[in-house]
Coordinates of C-alpha atoms in Angstrom, one line a residue:
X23 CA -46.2 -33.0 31.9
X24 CA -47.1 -31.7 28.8
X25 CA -51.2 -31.3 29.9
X26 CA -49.5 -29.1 32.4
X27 CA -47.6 -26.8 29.9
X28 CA -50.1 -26.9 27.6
X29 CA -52.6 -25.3 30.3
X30 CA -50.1 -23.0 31.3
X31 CA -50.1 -21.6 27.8
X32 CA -53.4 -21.4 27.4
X33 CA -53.5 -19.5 30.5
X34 CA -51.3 -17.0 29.1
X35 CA -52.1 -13.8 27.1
X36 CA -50.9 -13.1 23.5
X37 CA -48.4 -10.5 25.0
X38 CA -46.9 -13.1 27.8
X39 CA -46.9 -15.8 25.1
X40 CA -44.6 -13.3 22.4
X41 CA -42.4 -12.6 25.8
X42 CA -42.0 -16.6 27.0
X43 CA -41.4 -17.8 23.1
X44 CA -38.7 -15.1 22.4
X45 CA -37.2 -15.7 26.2
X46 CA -37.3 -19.6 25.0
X47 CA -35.7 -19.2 21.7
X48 CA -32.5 -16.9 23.3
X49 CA -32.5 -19.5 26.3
X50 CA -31.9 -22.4 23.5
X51 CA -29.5 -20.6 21.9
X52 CA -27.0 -19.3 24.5
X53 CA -26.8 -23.2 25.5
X54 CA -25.9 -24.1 22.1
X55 CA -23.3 -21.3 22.2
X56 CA -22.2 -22.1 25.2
X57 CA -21.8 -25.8 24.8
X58 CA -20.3 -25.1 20.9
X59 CA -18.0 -23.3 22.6
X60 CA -17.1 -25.3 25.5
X61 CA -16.6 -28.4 23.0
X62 CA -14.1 -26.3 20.4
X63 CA -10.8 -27.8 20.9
X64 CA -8.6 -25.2 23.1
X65 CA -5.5 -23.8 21.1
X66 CA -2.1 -24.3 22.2
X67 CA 1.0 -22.5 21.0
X68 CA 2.9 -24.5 18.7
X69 CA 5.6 -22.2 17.7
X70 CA 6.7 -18.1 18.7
X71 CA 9.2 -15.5 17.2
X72 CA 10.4 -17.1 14.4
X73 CA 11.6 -15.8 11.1
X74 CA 9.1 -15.3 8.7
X75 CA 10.7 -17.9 6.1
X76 CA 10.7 -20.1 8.8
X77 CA 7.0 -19.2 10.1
X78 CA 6.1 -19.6 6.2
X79 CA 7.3 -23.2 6.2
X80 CA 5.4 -24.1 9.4
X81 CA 2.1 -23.0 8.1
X82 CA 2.7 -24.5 4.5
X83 CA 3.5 -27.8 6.4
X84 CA 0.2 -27.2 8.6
X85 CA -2.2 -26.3 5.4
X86 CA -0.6 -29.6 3.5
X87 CA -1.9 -32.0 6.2
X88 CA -5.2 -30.0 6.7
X89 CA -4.5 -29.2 10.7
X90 CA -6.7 -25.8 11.7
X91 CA -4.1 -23.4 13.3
X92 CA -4.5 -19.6 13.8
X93 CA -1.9 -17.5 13.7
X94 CA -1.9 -14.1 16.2
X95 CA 1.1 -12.1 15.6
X96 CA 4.4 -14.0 15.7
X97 CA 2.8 -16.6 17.3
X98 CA 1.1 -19.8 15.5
X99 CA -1.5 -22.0 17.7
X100 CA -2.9 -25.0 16.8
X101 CA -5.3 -27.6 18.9
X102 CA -3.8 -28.3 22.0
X103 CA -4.4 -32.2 21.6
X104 CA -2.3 -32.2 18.6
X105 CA 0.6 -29.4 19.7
X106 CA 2.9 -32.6 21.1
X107 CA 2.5 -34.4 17.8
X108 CA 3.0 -32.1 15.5
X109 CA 6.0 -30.7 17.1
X110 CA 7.4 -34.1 16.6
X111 CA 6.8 -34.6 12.8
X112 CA 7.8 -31.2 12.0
X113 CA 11.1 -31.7 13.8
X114 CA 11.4 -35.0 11.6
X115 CA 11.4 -32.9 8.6
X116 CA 13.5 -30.4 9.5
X117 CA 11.0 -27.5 10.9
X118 CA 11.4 -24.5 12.3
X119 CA 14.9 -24.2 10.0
X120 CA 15.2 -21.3 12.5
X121 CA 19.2 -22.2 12.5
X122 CA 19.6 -22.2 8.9
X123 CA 21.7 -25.1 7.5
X124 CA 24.8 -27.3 9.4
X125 CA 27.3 -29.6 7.5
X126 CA 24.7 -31.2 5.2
X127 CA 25.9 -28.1 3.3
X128 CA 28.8 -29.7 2.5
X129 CA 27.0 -32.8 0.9
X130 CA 26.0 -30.6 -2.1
X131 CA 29.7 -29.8 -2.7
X132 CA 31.2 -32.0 -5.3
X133 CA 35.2 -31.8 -6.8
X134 CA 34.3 -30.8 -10.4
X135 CA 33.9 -26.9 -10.0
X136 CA 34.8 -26.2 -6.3
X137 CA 37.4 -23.9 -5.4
X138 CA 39.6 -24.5 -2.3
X139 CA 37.8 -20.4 -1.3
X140 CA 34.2 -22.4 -1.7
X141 CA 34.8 -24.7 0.4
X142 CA 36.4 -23.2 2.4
X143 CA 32.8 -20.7 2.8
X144 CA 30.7 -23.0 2.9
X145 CA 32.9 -24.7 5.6
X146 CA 32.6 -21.5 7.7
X147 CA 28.8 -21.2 6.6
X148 CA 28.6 -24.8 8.1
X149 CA 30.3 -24.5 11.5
X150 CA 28.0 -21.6 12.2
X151 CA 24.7 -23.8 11.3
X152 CA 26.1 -26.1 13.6
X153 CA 26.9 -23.7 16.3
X154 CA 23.9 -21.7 16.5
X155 CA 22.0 -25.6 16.6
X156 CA 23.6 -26.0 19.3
X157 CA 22.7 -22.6 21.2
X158 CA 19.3 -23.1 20.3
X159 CA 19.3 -26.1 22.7
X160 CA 19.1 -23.8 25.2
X161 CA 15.8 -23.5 26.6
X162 CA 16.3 -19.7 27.4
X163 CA 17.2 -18.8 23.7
X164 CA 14.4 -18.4 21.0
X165 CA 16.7 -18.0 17.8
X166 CA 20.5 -17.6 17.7
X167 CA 23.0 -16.4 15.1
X168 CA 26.6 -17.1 14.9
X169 CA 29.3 -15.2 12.9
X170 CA 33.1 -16.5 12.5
X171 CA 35.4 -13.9 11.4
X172 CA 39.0 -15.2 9.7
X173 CA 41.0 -13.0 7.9
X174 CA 42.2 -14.2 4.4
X175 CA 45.5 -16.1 3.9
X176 CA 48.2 -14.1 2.8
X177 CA 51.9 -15.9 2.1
X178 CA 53.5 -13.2 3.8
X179 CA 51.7 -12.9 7.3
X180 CA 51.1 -15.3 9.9
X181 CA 48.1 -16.6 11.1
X182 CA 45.7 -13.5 12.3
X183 CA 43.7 -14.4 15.1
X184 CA 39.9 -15.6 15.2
X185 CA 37.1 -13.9 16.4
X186 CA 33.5 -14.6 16.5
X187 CA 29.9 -13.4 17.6
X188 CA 27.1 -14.3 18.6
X189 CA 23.5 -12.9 18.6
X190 CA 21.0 -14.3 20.9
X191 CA 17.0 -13.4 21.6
X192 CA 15.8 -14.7 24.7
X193 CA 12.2 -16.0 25.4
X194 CA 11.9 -13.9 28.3
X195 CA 14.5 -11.5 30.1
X196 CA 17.8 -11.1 29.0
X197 CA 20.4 -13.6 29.0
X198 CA 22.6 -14.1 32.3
X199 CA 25.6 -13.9 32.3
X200 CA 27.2 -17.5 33.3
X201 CA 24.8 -18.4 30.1
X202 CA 27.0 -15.7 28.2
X203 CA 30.0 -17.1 29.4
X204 CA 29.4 -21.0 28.5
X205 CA 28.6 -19.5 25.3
X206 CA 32.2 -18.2 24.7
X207 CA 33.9 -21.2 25.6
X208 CA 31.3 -23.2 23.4
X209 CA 32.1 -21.3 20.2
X210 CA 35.9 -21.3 21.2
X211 CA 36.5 -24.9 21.8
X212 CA 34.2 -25.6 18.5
X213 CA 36.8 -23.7 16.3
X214 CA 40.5 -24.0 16.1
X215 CA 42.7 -20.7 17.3
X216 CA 39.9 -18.9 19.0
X217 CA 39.8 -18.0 22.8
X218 CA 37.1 -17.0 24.5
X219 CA 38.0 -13.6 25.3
X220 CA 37.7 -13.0 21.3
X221 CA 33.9 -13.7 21.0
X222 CA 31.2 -11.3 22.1
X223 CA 27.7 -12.3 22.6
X224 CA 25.2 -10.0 21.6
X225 CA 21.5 -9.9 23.4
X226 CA 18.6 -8.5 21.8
X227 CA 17.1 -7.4 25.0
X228 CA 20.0 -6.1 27.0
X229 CA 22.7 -5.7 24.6
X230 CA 26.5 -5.9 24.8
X231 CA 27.3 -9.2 27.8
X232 CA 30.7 -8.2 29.1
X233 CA 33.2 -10.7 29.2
X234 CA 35.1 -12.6 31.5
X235 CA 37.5 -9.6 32.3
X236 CA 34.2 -7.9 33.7
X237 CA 33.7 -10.2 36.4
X238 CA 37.1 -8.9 37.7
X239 CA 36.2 -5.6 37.5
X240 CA 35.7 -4.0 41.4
X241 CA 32.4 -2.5 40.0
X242 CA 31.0 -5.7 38.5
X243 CA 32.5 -7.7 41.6
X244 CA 31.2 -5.8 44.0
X245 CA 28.0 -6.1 42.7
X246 CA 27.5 -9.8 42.2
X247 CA 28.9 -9.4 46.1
X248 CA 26.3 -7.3 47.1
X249 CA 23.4 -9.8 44.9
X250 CA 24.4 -12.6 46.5
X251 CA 24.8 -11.2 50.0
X252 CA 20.7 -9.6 49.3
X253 CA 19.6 -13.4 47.9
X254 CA 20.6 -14.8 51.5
X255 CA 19.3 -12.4 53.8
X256 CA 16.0 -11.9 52.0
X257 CA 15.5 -15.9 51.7
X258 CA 16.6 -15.9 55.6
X259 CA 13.5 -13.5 56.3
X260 CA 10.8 -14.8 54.3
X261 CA 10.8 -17.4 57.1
X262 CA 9.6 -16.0 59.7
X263 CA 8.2 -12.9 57.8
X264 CA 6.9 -14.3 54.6
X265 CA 7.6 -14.1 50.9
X266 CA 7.7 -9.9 49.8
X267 CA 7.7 -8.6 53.7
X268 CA 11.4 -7.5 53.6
X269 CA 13.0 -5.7 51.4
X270 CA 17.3 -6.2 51.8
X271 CA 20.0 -3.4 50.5
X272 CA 23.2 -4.7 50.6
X273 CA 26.4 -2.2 50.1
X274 CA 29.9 -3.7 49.5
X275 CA 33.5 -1.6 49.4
X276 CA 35.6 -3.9 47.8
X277 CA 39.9 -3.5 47.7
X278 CA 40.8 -2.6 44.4
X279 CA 44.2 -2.1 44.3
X280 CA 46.4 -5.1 44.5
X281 CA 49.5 -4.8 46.6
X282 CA 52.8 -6.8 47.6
X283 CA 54.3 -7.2 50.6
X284 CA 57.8 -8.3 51.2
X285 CA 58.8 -8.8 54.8
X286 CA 62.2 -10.3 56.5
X287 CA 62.8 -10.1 59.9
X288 CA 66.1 -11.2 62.1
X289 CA 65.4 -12.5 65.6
X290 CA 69.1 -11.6 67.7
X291 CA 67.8 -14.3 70.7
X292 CA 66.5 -16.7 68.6
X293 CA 70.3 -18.2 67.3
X294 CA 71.3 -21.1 66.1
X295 CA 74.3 -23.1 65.9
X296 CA 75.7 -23.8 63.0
X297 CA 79.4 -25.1 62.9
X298 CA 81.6 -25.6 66.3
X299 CA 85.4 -26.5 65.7
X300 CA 87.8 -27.6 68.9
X301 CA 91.3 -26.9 69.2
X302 CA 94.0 -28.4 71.8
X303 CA 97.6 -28.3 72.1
X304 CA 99.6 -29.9 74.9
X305 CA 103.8 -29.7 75.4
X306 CA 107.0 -30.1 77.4
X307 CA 110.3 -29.2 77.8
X308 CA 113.7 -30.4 79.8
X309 CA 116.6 -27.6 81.0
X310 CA 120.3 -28.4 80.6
X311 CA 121.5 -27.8 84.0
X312 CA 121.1 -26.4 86.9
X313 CA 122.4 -22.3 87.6
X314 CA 126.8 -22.1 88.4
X315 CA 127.8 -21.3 91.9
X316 CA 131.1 -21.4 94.4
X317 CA 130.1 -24.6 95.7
X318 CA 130.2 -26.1 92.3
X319 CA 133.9 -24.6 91.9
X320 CA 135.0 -26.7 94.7
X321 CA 136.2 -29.6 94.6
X322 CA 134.3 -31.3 97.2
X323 CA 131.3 -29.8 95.3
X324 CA 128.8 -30.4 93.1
X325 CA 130.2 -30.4 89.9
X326 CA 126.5 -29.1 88.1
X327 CA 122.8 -28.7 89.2
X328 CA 119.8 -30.9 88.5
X329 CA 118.5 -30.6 85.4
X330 CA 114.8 -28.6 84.9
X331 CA 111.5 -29.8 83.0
X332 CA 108.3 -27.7 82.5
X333 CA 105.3 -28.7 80.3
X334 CA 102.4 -26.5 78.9
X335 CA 99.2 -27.1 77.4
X336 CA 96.1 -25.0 75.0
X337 CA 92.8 -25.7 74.1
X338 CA 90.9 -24.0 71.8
X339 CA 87.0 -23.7 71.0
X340 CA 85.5 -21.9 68.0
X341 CA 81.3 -21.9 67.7
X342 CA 79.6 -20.2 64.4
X343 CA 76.1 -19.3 65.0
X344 CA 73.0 -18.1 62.7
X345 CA 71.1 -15.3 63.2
X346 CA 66.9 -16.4 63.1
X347 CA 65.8 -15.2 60.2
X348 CA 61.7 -14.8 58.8
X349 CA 61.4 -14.2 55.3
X350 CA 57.4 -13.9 53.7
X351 CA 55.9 -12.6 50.7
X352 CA 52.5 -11.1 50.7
X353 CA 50.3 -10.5 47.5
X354 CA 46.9 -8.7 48.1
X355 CA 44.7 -9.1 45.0
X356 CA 41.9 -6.6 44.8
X357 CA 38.4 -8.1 46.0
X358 CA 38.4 -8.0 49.5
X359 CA 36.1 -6.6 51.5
X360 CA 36.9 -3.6 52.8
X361 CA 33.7 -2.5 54.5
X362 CA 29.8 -3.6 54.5
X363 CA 27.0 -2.0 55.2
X364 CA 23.7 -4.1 55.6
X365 CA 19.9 -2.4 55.4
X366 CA 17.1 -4.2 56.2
X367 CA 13.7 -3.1 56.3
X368 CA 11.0 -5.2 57.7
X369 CA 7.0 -5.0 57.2
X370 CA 4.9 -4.4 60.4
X371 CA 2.1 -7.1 61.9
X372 CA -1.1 -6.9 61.4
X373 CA -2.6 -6.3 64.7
X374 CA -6.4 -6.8 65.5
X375 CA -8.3 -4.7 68.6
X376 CA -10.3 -5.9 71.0
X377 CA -13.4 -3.7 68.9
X378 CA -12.2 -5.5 65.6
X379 CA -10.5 -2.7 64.0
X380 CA -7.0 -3.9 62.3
X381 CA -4.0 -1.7 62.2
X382 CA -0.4 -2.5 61.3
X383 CA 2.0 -1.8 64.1
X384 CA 6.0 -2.3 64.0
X385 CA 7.3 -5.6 65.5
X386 CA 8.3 -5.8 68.5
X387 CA 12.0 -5.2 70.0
X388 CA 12.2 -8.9 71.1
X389 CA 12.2 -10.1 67.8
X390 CA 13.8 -7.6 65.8
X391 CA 17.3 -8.3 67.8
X392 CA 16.4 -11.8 67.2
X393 CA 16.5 -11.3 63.5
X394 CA 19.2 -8.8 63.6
X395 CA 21.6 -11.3 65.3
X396 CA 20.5 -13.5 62.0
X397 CA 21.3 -11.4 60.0
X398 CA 24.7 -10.3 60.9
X399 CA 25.4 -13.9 61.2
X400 CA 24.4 -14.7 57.3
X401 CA 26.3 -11.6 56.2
X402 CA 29.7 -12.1 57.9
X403 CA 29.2 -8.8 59.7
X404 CA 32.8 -7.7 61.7
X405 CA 31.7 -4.4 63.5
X406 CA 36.0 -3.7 64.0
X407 CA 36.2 -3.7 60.4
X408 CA 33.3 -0.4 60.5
X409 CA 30.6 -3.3 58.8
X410 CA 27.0 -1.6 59.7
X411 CA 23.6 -3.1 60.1
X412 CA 20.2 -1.2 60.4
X413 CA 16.7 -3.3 60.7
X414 CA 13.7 -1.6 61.0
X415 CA 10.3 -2.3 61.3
X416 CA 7.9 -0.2 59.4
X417 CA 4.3 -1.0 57.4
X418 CA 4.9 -1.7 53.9
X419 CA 2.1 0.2 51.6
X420 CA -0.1 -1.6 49.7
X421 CA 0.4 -1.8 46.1
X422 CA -2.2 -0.2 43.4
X423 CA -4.0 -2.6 41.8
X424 CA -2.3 -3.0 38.3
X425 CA 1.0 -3.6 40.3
X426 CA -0.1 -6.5 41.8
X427 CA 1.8 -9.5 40.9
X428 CA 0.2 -12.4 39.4
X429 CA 2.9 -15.3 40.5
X430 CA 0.3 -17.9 42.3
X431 CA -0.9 -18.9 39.0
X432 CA 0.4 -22.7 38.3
X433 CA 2.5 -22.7 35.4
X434 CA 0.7 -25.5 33.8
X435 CA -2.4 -23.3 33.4
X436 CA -0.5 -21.8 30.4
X437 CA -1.8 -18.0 29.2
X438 CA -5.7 -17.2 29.7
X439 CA -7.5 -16.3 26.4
X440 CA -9.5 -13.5 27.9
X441 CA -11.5 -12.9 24.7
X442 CA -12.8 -16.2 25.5
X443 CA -13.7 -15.9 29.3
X444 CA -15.7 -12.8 28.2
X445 CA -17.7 -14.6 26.1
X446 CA -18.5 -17.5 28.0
X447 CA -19.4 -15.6 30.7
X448 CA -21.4 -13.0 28.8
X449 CA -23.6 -15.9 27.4
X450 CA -23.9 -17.7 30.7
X451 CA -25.2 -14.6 32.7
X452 CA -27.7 -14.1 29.2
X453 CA -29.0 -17.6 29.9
X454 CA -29.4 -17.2 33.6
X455 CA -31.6 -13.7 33.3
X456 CA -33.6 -15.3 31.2
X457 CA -34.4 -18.4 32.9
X458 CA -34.4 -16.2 36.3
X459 CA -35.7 -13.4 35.8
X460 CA -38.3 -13.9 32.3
X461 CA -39.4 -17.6 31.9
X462 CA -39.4 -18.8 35.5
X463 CA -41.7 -15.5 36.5
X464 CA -44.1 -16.1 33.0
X465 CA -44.1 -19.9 34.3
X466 CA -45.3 -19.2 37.7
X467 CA -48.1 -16.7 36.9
X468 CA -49.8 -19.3 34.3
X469 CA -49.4 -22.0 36.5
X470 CA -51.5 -19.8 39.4
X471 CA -54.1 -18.2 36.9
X472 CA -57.2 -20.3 36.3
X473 CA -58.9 -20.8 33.5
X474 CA -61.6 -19.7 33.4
X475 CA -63.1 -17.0 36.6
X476 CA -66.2 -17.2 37.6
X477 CA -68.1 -14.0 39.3
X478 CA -67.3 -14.0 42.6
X479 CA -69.6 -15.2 45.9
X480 CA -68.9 -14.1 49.2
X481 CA -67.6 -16.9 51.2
X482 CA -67.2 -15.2 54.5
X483 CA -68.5 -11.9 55.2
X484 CA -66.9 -10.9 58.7
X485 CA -68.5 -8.4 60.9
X486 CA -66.1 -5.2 60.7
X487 CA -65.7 -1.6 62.8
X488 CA -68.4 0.0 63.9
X489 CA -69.1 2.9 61.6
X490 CA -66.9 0.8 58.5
X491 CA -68.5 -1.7 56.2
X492 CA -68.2 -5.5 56.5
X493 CA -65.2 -7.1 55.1
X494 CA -65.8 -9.9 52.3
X495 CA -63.6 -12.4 51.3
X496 CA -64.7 -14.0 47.9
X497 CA -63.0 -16.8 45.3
X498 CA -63.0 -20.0 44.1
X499 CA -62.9 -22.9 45.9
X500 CA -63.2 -26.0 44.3
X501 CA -61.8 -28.4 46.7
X502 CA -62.7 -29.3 50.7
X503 CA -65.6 -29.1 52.6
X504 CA -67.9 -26.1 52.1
X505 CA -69.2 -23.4 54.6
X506 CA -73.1 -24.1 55.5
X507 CA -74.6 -20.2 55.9
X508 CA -75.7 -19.8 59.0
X509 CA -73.1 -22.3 60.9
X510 CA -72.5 -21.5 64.2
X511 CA -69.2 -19.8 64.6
X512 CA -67.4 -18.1 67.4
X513 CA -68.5 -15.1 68.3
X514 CA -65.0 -13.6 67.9
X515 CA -64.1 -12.1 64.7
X516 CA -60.4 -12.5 64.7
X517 CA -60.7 -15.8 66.0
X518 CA -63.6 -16.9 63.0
X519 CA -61.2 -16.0 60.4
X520 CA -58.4 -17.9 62.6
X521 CA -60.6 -20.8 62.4
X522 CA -61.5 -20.3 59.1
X523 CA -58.0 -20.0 58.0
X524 CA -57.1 -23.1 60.0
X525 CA -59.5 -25.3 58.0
X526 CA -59.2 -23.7 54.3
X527 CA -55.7 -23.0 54.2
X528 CA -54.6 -23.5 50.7
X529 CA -57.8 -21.4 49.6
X530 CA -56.4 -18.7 52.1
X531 CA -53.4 -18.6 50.4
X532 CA -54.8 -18.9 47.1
X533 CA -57.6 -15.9 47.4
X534 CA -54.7 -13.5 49.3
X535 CA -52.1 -14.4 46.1
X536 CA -55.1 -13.6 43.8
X537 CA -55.8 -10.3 45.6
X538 CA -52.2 -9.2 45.4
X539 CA -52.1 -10.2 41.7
X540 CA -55.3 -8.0 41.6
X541 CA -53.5 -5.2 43.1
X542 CA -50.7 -5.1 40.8
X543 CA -53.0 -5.4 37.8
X544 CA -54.6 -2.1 38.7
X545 CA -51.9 -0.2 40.0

């Protein structure tokens, strides 16, 4: 091996030798970049957004026990091997005091020289340490302040009422509102006399979060309406369409006024019986005698009639009914839906011809009611109530480039330090010219040139054209049998050199590479 390198540089010229040293050298070193590089530990990110005090301490802590870290903006990295760790013992000792200071505050206090109106501060100045502790363990919420107002004691006035705030900065987005909401209550149960509805939560990002009373608004109702309404359809069509091939505008007309209806209604043949009393009477009575005639003037005759009776009776029946009566109360409280209307448009398929040209063409009727019937089903749609649907089928335009969403990326890969990318792939393409493109050429050319040339001999002169001269072909051969002069060969030209070429053909390859070389030494 190395008698071979060795005679390959003493093939080469001074020029090629300058050219394969300095290709060597830059070679060596963009592999001793590039492995330096590929061995450095990668960087992690330790902490991000915190307050510079707080920042200050983490870096003093980091400096004490010797750890390399780099800090790019608001953000401090350190080795990603140790990011675990160090998280860990900082925590232990109280870093990032991003939240300030909780009820170990009120260890320092002491009853020689405290006023009730200190302790009572730095009772306050505790509960909000505690609170914004406790909002921080959140894993939305980068760094969180709370604020207690109380209104100072007078002898004369009663108790005012609480309020608080609370100031949020989110690591990404703004906060949502249910988030907002637990919030409230959090703070509110934590202190004595405040209700929820007297704290406000404040977000960097997007501002002023409405509270509860906003979620009863029609506006604010009709909205999360519509959201939720759009979140179903569109999670309906990704499958059978895929993820981002519909797009789902959902309108909502909410009631907003709240109304009370108070209804009775009598039913004349719907009666009921309610009392029934029964009355009966029953008598008799006897006359004296019976009426005075001649006959009974006589003495022969009847001195009175027979005496008359009669008897009577009366029976009585009294009924009380009840009219049927329907008494019901109706309360309508603003929120329902009043009317829906339901837009959905739906990319085309990607179609390809029988000569291989691809076009996008609207889906077909078939399966467009098919999803229509879907839909109308997910969103409750009543057609008597004046609800509308529209799905269409149309191509989608692509998006430019710098829209394009990067969300296939696994979250574990973390951010990509481009910086770093470039260089590693600056230096590998370095290292691969050169080996390609400078060495491997240098390499080749000294392994084919001899060492030394000796004046060339005709091997073969071939009988050419009439009216041209013979063609020669001269080099070195130093292995294989050699041609006699004056062998007998075939009288053919084309089928001498066939021959020729048949039995030498390493020199053949050698004296046409040497005559190309030649070639592009002169030209």
């Amino acid at each position: 091996m190395v008698q071979n390198l060795l005679a390959i540089w003493n093939g080469l010229d001074a020029k090629r030798r300058v050219i394969v040293a300095g290709a060597t050298v830059a070679v060596f070193v963009a592999v001793l970049l590039l492995s330096r590089m590929a061995a450095s530990p990668g960087m992690a990110l330790l902490y991000s957004g915190l307050e510079g005090a707080a920042a200050g301490d983490v870096i003093a802590a980091l400096e004490q026990r010797g750890v390399p870290h780099e800090v790019r903006g608001a953000s401090i990295w350190v080795d990603e091997s140790q990011r675990d760790t160090l998280r860990m013992v900082l925590a232990a000792e109280g870093l990032p005091a991003n939240s300030g200071v909780g009820y170990e505050l009120l260890d320092g206090l002491t009853g020689f020289g405290t006023t009730s109106q200190m302790f009572d501060a730095a009772y306050w100045r505790a509960k909000e340490g505690e609170l914004a502790r406790t909002v921080l363990a959140n894993p939305q919420i980068r760094a969180a302040r709370v604020h207690i107002g109380q209104a100072a004691n007078q002898p004369f006035q009663s108790g005012a009422a609480l309020t608080a705030s609370i100031t949020v900065t989110t690591a990404s987005g703004s906060l949502p509102e249910v988030q907002a909401r637990a919030l409230r209550h959090l703070v509110a149960a934590a202190v004595p006399g405040l209700v929820p509805e007297a704290v406000a939560v404040i977000d960097t990002v997007g501002g002023l979060i409405a509270g509860e009373d906003a979620a009863e608004r029609p506006d604010t109702a009709a909205a999360a309406r519509a959201a939720e309404i759009r979140g179903n359809v569109e999670r309906l069509l990704a499958a059978r369409v895929g993820a981002g091939k519909a797009v789902v505008e959902v309108a909502v007309d909410l009631v907003t006024e709240r109304e009370q209806i108070t209804e009775r209604k009598f039913d004349p043949q719907g009666r009921v019986a309610i009392s029934s009393e029964t009355e009966e009477r029953s008598g008799s009575s006897t006359d004296p005698g019976g009426d005075v005639t001649v006959a009974s003037n006589l003495p022969a005759g009847d001195a009175a009639g027979g005496a008359g009776k009669s008897q009577n009776s009366e029976s009585k029946e009294r009924v009380n009914y009840e009219v049927s009566e329907t008494q019901r109360e109706l309360l309508r409280s603003p929120g329902a839906v009043r009317r829906l209307s339901v837009a959905v448009l739906v990319d085309g398929q990607t179609v390809t011809a029988a000569d291989g040209t691809v076009s996008q063409q609207p889906r077909p009727e078939e399966e467009l009611a098919v999803l229509r019937e879907l839909v109308a089903s997910a969103v409750g749609l009543d057609e008597a109530r004046g609800d509308v649907l529209t799905l269409k089928s149309l191509a989608f335009m692509p998006l430019p480039p710098g829209e394009i969403v990067e969300a296939g990326l696994p979250a574990q890969m973390g951010p990509i330090d481009l910086m770093s990318a470039i260089q590693i792939a600056v230096l590998a393409l370095v290292a691969l010219i050169l080996g390609l493109f400078v060495l491997r050429p240098l390499l080749l050319n000294g392994a084919r040139a001899p060492a030394a040339l000796p004046a060339p001999a005709p091997l073969l002169a071939l009988p050419g054209i009439p009216g041209e001269e013979p063609r020669v072909l001269t080099g070195v051969i130093d292995d294989g049998p050699a041609l006699v002069p004056g062998e007998a060969l075939p009288p053919d030209p084309v089928a001498r050199l066939r021959r020729l070429i048949e039995e030498r053909q390493a020199e053949s390859v050698e004296i046409l590479r040497g005559w190309m070389e030649l070639e592009e030494e002169r030209s």
